[in-house]
CSV table of C-alpha atoms in Angstrom, one decimal:
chain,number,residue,atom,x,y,z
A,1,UNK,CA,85.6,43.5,96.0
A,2,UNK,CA,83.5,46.6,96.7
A,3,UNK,CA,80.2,46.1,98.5
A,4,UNK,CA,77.5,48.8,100.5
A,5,UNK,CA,75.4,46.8,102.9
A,6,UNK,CA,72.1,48.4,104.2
A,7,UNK,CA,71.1,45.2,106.1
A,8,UNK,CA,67.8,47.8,106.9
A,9,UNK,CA,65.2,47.1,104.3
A,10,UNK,CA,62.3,49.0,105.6
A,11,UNK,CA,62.4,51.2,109.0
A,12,UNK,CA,58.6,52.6,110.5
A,13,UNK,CA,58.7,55.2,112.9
A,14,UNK,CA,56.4,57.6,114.2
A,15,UNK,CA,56.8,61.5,113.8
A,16,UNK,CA,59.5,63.5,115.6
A,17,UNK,CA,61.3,60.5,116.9
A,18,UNK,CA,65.0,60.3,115.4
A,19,UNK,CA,65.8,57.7,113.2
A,20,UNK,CA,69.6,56.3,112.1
A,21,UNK,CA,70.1,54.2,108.9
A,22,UNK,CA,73.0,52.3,108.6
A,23,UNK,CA,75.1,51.8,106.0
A,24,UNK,CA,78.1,49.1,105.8
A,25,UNK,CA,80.8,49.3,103.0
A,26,UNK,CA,83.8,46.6,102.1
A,27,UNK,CA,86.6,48.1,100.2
A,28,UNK,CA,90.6,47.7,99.3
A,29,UNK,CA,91.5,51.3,98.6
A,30,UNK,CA,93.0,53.9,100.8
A,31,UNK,CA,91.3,56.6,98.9
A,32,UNK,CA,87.3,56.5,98.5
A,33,UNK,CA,84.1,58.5,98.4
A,34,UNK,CA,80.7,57.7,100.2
A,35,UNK,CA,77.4,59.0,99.5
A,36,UNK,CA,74.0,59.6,100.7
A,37,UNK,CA,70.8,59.9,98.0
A,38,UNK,CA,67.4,60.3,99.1
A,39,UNK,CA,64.3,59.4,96.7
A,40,UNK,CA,61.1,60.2,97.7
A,41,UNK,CA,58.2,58.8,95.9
A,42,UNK,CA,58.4,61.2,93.0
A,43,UNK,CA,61.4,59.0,92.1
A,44,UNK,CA,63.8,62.0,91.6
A,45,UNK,CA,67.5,60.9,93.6
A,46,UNK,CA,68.4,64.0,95.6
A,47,UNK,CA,72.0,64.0,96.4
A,48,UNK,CA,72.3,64.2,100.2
A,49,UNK,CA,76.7,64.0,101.2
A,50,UNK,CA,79.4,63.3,100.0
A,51,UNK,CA,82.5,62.1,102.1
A,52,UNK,CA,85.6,61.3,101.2
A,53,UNK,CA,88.0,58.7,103.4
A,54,UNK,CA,90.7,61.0,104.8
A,55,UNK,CA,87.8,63.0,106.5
A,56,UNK,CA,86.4,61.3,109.5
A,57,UNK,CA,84.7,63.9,110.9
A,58,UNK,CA,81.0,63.6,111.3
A,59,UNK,CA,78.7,66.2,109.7
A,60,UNK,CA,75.3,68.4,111.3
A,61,UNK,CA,73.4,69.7,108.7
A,62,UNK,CA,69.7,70.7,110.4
A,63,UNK,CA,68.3,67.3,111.6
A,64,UNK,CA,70.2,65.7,109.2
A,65,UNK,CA,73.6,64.2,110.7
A,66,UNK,CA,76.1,61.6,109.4
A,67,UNK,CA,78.7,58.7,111.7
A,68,UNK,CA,81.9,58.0,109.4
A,69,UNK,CA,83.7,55.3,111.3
A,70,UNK,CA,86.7,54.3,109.0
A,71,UNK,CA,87.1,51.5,112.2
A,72,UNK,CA,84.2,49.7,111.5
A,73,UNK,CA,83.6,51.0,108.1
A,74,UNK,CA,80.2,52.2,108.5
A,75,UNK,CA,79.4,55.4,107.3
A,76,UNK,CA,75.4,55.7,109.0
A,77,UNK,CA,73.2,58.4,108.6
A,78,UNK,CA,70.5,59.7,111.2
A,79,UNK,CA,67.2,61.7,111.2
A,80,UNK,CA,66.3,63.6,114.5
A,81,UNK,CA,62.8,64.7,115.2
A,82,UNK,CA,62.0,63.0,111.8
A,83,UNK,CA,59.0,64.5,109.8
A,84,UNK,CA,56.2,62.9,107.2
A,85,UNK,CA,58.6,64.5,104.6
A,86,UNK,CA,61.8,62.8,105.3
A,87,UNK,CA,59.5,59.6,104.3
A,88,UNK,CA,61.6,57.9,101.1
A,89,UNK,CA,63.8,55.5,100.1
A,90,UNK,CA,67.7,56.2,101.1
A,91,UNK,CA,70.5,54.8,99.0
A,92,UNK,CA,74.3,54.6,100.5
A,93,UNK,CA,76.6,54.5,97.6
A,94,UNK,CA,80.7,53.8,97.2
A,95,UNK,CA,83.2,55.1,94.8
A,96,UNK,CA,86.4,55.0,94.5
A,97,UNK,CA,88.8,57.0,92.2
A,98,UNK,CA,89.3,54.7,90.1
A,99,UNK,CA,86.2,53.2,89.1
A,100,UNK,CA,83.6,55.9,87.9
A,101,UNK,CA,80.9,54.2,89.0
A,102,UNK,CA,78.9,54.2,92.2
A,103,UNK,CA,78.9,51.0,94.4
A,104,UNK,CA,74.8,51.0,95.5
A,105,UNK,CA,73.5,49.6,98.7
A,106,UNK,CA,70.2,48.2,98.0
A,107,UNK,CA,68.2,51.0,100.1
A,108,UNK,CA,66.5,51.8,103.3
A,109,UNK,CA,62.7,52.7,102.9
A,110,UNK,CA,61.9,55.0,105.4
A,111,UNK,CA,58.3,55.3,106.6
A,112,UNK,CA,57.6,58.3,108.8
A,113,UNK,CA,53.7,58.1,110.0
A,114,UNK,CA,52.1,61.2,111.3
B,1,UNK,CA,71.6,76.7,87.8
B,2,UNK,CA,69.4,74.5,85.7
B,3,UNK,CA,70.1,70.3,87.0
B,4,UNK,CA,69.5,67.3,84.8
B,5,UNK,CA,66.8,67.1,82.9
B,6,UNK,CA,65.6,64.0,81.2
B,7,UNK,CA,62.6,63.5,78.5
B,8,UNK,CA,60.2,62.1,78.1
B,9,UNK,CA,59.3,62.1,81.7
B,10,UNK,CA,57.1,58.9,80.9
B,11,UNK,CA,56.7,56.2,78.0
B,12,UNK,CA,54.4,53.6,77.0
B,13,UNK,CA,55.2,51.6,74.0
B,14,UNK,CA,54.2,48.3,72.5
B,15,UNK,CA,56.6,45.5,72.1
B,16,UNK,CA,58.7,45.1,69.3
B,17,UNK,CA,59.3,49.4,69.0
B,18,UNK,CA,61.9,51.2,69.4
B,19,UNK,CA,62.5,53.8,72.2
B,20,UNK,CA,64.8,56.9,72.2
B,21,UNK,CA,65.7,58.2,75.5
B,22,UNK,CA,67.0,61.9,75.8
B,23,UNK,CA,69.4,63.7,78.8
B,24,UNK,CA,71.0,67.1,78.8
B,25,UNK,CA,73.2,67.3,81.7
B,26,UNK,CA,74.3,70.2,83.8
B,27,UNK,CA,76.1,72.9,81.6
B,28,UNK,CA,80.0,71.9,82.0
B,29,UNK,CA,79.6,68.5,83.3
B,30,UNK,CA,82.2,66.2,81.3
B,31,UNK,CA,81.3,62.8,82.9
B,32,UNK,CA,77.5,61.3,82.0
B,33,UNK,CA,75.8,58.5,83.4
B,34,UNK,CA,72.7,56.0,82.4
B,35,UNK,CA,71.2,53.9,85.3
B,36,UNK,CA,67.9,51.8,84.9
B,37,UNK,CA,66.0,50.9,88.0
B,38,UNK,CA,63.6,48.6,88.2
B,39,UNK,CA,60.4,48.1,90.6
B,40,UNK,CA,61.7,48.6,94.3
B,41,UNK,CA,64.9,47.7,93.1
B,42,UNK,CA,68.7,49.4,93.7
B,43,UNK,CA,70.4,51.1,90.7
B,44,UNK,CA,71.8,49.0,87.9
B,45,UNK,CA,74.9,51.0,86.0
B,46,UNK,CA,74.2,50.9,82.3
B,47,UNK,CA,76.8,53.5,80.4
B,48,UNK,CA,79.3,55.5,80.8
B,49,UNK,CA,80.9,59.0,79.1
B,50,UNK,CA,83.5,61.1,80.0
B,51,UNK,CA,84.6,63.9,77.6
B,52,UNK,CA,86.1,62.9,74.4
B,53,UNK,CA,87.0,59.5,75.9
B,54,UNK,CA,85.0,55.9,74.4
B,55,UNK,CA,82.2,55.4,76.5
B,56,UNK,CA,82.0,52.5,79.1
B,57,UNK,CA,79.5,50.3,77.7
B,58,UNK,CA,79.6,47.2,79.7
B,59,UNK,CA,76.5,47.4,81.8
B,60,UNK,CA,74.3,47.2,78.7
B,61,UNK,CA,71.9,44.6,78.9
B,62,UNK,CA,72.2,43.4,75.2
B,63,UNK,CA,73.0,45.2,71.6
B,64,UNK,CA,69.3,46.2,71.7
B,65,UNK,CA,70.7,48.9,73.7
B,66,UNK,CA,72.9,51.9,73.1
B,67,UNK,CA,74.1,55.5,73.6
B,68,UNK,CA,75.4,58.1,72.3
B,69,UNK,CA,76.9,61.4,73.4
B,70,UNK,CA,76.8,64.4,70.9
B,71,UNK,CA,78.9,67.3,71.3
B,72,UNK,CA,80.0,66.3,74.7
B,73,UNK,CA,76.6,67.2,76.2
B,74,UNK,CA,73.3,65.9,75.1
B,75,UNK,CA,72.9,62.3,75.7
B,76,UNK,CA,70.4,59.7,73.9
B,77,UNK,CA,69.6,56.0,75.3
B,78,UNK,CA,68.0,53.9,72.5
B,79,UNK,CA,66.3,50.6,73.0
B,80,UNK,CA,65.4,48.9,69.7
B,81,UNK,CA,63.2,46.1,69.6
B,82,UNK,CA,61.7,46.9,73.3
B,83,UNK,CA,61.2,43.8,75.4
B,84,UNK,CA,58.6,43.7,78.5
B,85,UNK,CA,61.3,43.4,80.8
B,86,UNK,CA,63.4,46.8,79.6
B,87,UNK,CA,60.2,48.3,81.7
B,88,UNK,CA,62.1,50.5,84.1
B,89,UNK,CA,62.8,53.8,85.1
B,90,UNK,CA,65.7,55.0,82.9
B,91,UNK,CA,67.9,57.3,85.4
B,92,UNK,CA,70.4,59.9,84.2
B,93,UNK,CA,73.4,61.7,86.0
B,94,UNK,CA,75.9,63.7,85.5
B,95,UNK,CA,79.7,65.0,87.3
B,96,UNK,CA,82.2,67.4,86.7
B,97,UNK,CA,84.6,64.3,86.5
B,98,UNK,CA,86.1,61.5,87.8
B,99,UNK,CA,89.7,60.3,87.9
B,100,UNK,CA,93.1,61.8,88.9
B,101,UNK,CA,91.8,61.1,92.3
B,102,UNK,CA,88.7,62.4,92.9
B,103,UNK,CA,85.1,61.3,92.2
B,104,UNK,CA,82.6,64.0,91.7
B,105,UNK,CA,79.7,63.8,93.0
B,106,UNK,CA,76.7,62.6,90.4
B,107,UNK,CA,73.6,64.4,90.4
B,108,UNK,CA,70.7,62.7,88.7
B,109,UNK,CA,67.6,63.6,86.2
B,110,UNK,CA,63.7,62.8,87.0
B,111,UNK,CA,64.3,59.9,85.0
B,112,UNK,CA,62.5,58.4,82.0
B,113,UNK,CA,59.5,56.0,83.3
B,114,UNK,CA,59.4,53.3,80.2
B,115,UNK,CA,56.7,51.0,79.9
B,116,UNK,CA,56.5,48.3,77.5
B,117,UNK,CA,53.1,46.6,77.0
């Protein structure tokens, strides 16, 4: 069966230090997408990355970077020099290409205190 | 381009009513979703569309609850009979597809805020 783990319920850090979120996925395809979403506290999910399982590189975008690890299928997400803004709730997520819909972890809230 | 949009952005309504629920995806996106999440809770899958195909309906709660999809774009969630616990945000998305190995990715509405008193 699928399954997204975010054993992290609720991380607090202060400003500027760097933050990584993990996310844990179970899966019996060979082919299959993972997902970042962020919601901030205006509720709206923000799509964040989208991976796909043939492409283990990691990804930089700003102070945004992501850890795919096929090995220990984990797929974790980290924040450096994190800001007041980055404060939300982050949802890992799992597809495959045959079922349409998204496999959710149950979120990370993410408190960044000035 | 213009994303999801969803209306009404919030509803109240008394028990007993019935609620209609309304989601224009993103121009040329075939595949639509419906998602309800409750309180500081994950995202529970509701309904399914994709093009011309029979929708998926097997995350509806009950038969107070149902969709529709006209002309392949426009989307409307109705809840008849509204219960206390169908308070929830009412989440919409929308891809280019999915299948024939690939799974686009979903982008999602504001969502729909329903309160039942």
């Amino acid at each position: 069966a699928q399954k997204v783990t975010q054993a992290q319920t609720e991380i607090s850090v202060v400003e500027k230090e760097d933050v990584t979120l993990d996310c844990v996925y179970e899966t019996r395809d060979t082919t299959y997408y993972l997902f970042w979403y962020k919601q901030p506290p205006s509720g709206e999910l923000v799509f964040l990355i989208r991976r796909n399982s043939f492409d283990e590189q990691n990804e930089i975008s700003g102070r945004y970077s992501w850890n795919f690890q096929k090995s220990t299928s984990s797929f974790n997400f980290t924040i450096t020099a994190s800001q007041v803004v980055d404060s939300a709730v982050y949802f890992c997520a799992l597809s495959d290409t045959s079922n349409y819909q998204l496999i959710w972890g149950a979120g990370t809230k993410l408190i960044i205190k000035p | 381009g213009a994303g999801v949009s969803q209306s009404p952005s919030n509803k109240v309504t008394e028990k007993g009513k019935d609620v209609e629920l309304r989601c224009d995806p993103i121009s040329g996106h075939t595949a639509l979703y419906w998602y309800r999440q409750s309180l500081g809770q994950g995202l529970e899958f509701l309904i399914y569309f994709q093009g011309n195909s029979a929708p998926d309906k097997s995350g509806l709660p009950s038969d107070r609850f149902s969709a529709e999809r006209t002309g392949g774009s426009v989307s409307t969630l109705t809840i008849q009979r509204t219960q206390q616990e169908d308070s929830a945000v009412y989440l919409c998305a929308s891809s280019l597809a999915h299948g024939q190995g690939k799974a686009d990715t979903q982008y999602f509405g504001p969502g729909t805020r329903l309160t039942v008193l």
